[in-house]
Amino acid sequence: MITDRFGFGHTATQRFSTAAALGGICFLLALFCLQLIAVSGAIPPLWLPTALMTVIAFRLNWADAALTLLFCFISVILANTLMTGLAWINVAYALVNLLQAALGGMLLRLLLNRRAPLETLYDWCKLLLATGIITPFLGGFLALWLLGGNGSFFATWVIAEIIGMLAIAPVCMLWQPRMLRQQISRRQLFETLLCIVVSLSACYVALRFLPWPFTFIIVILFTCAVRLPRFAAFVVFLVNAAMISVLLSLQLVVLHIDAVWLSHTALWLPFLLILLPSHMMSLVMHSFRAEKAHISESELRFRHAMEYSTIGMAMVSPEGRWLSVNDALCRLLGYPQAELMQMTFQQLTHPDDISSNVAAMQRILAGEGDSYLMEKRYIRRDGETVWANLSSSLVRNNKGEPLYFISQLQDITELKRTEETNRCLMERVTQANAALFAEKERMHITLDSIGEAVISTNEEMLVTFMNPVAERMSGWSQEEAAGKALSDILHITRGVNGARIENLLLCALPADKTATEVDEELVLHSAHHEQFDIQYSLTPLKTEEGRHIGTVMVIRDVSESRETLRQLTYSASHDILTRLPNRASFEQQLRQLLQNISGSQQHVLVFIDFDRFKAVNDTAGHAAGDALLCELSTLMLHHLHGNDVIARLGGDEFGVLLPDCTLRSASDLIQRLVNAVNHYAFQWQGNIYQVGASAGMTQIDATNCQSSDVMSQADAACYHAKHNGRGQLQIYQHHHASIVARPASALTAAEVEKMPIRLLSWAVTPPGKTQSVSFYLLEVERLADASWPLDENSWQNALQETALQLAFDRNLMRHFFAHYAQPLASKAITLALPFTAAALRDEAFVTELIALLHASPLPPAQLIVVIETAALLADSSRLPQTIAQLKRSGCRIMLQNFGRHLDAFNQFHGAAIDYIMMSPDLVATVHASLMDEMLVSIIHGQAEKRQIITLAGPVELPAALTTLNTIGINGVWGNAIGERQPVHHLVQNSYFAIK
């Protein structure tokens, strides 16, 4: 029951209207009680407004209660004023009523449940104590203090408040906005009205004509309390109390009181005494009805539980007769309910189980327990034996005498039938466990003997096993680590001094096998402060159903491999001789610098070329030249700042990047560097040699930030420095380009397509059989023309533009098929033809290439298409499609300039590549550099696994040829094999493919 509202709405208007309505009711109640004053001439022995305000303070929230109490306060004042005229005492009376009501409401909030205030007789006693005793007496004392008066005034005040509270408070506390509609729907309104009329008539007759009338009134009200629900009974009590008050005030009923000093108040004491037992009886009957409803509901639930249960249920007498059975039991035993009720459970029990069942029942009947559980067999009506799990409990009466058993029977026939199968399976499982134990022992012996750390965990990633290597690397013994989280015993950082990594794979079970790469720089710190460079893999353990039961972690000590990888990585970006960055590293840093340039930022690019260096090589030998390059590299480093970059671009050419530097500052710096090189005296075997340096520089800013342009400008300035006498510094000016050559950027695609070219070929042979040519590797030479005096550097820089690359490759393709496809096909010569990535990305170019190939007599298998490795790694979408298209046409694919990036094998599909050609910088020093030899060997091994043929060149020295043969390289080319020759000579002089 929710009692916090009298139908208050949610809007301010609705709340105001409800508060005003309650104030009007309070006004009517006050007017009614004041009319009794006018009749009796004293304080009325029945005062209802205080009781109404007390219930309002109890039921409403404080905001609504304050508004409503204000209306009630004003209403009481208006009623008093209407009856007695204007006087301050009217306000005093109303104020005492208001304070008494507020105090009563607070006490009721503390003592009663606002949702169910009058559920029990105990709640009614709390109501009587708080608002029928405490607050009336406190209000009487307050009125006596404020208004003055004697003991009779105090007694009358208290009696009036108590009677008013008992008369109207229960009705107001139980009233709900829809109470009348509920009464009508339950057809109780007529009975309530009939009881009101009968009780009023009976009370009137008793008061007027019967001796001891209140005794008869109590009987009448008791009858209403027994007959009617709680709220209706309280309404009857209120109506009868109002009528009796009117009769007493109008002196229509004369009661004789012997005590003169109590003559006025004692008149109302019997009136008070009839309300108390009536209220008590009404609440007792309410509790009785609630308990009866609860018992009925419990019986209904039990009956439904039995009827609708999916397992057999029955009530069985102590003698074994079926008292009640449900449908599930009838289906289990195969009997109709009527027939089953005529039998005993002994008739249906298997003969072998009767004695045990009866013995169990006798123990329960003897008081040795309340229930028993057993498995037994029943004989169905069709003669079939069924197994059931019987659970039976004994129900006793209040005297402890047995009434009946409640039995539950669950069919376990199928379970029993599978027991034999389970027994056989258990025998097999036992045998399998023995075999598994033996296999586990062999596994432990194997794990103890391998050189990698192995750690096993359960599904919660808690350690269950560690082999000796894992104990040594982690610093934990298996006994110490058992049951601990994997992340607690493994302290792994990224780098030696890095922070500890929070790897989710160490905290949660992985779904699939995971592994780290060798180059991830993971370091394991043991509990004994040792450090290991590691690579680890995590493999989940699963049952046949796919359920995770744990994981196996394998940790490899890759300290040596990682050190080798570091050296290889260093070699890939540095010049082996001078230890300076190489050309690839320099160009990469230049691109980064150009990409990040913004606003007024300025950088400087410098090209440096040594003068007379070839003379030192020719006179003192290559060893002297190498030593001179190392000394000059150190000399130039000393003249540069910390953030400057210097790199060896090749031979005696060097590049310098000066970030955030102006031309003026760079000129001073480079001029000092050039002077230092010009005056440097190199001593070698007692002789002194001097070289010079020519330098060209160009400004890099937001308007000049194209890589090809700035490199051409620096090269042109360097050329101008050499042209003007060497040993000097030149700053790029626009007229330098015309002095050197016509700018390549001025060429158009149409001009490039018509440019005269010549094809040259290198013979590719096995390193151990240099007379047996496998195929020929083509190079393209641009023929000079008087109208196009292009220098080689400008030409190479110009070809970095996509449109010119595509035009040049189209020129090469058409020239090849027009002049050489027929003779090469007739001699069965296989050639490798290089194309740029820009051309191979162009669909029109690839379509034309395949069309020309199919239209020519040259078999597709005799054409090997050469692609740059870096281009394929940078394009993971279009180029692989082109390769697949060319392979379908019958061509073979070669990757050239395969360098130091070992992870390249993981980035392309091995089956699509037929050849890989090593980068020339690896081949040049393979006979003298252990690092380069090791790297070439690793690349060859990876290619061999993928059935890819490896090539190396250009090979200039016999020592390099011997080293490559020892490694197992499949093919080589270069001056050590044979000189380069034009393709037309090859066509004219060769009669078959093998030389």
Coordinates of N, CA and C in Angstrom, one line a residue, residues 12-13 23 158 237 240 396-397 494 523 553 561 627 713 786 958 970 976:
A12 N 2.1 21.9 -10.8 CA 1.9 22.9 -9.6 C 0.4 23.1 -9.5
T13 N -0.4 23.2 -10.6 CA -1.8 23.5 -10.4 C -2.5 22.3 -9.7
G23 N -7.7 21.4 2.5 CA -7.9 22.5 3.4 C -9.4 22.8 3.6
V158 N -7.6 17.1 25.9 CA -6.9 15.8 25.7 C -7.9 14.8 25.2
F237 N -16.9 3.0 12.2 CA -16.6 3.5 13.5 C -16.7 5.0 13.5
N240 N -20.4 6.3 13.3 CA -21.0 6.1 14.6 C -20.5 7.0 15.6
R396 N 4.3 -34.6 9.6 CA 3.7 -35.0 10.9 C 2.7 -33.8 11.2
N397 N 1.7 -34.2 12.2 CA 0.8 -33.1 12.7 C 1.5 -32.5 13.9
R494 N 61.4 -3.6 -22.8 CA 61.7 -3.3 -24.2 C 63.0 -2.5 -24.2
V523 N 63.9 -7.9 -23.6 CA 65.0 -8.3 -22.6 C 64.3 -8.9 -21.4
M553 N 54.6 -21.6 -23.2 CA 55.5 -20.5 -23.6 C 56.9 -21.0 -23.9
S561 N 71.9 -13.6 -32.0 CA 71.2 -13.3 -33.3 C 70.9 -11.8 -33.3
A627 N 92.4 4.5 -46.9 CA 92.9 5.2 -45.7 C 92.7 6.7 -45.8
Q713 N 70.5 20.6 -58.2 CA 71.1 21.9 -58.0 C 72.5 21.8 -57.3
A786 N 72.9 16.1 -80.0 CA 73.3 17.5 -79.9 C 72.2 18.4 -79.4
P958 N 87.9 -12.0 -58.8 CA 87.8 -13.4 -58.7 C 87.6 -13.9 -57.3
N970 N 73.2 -18.9 -57.1 CA 72.9 -19.6 -58.4 C 73.4 -18.9 -59.6
A976 N 84.1 -9.9 -64.0 CA 84.8 -11.1 -63.7 C 84.2 -12.3 -64.6

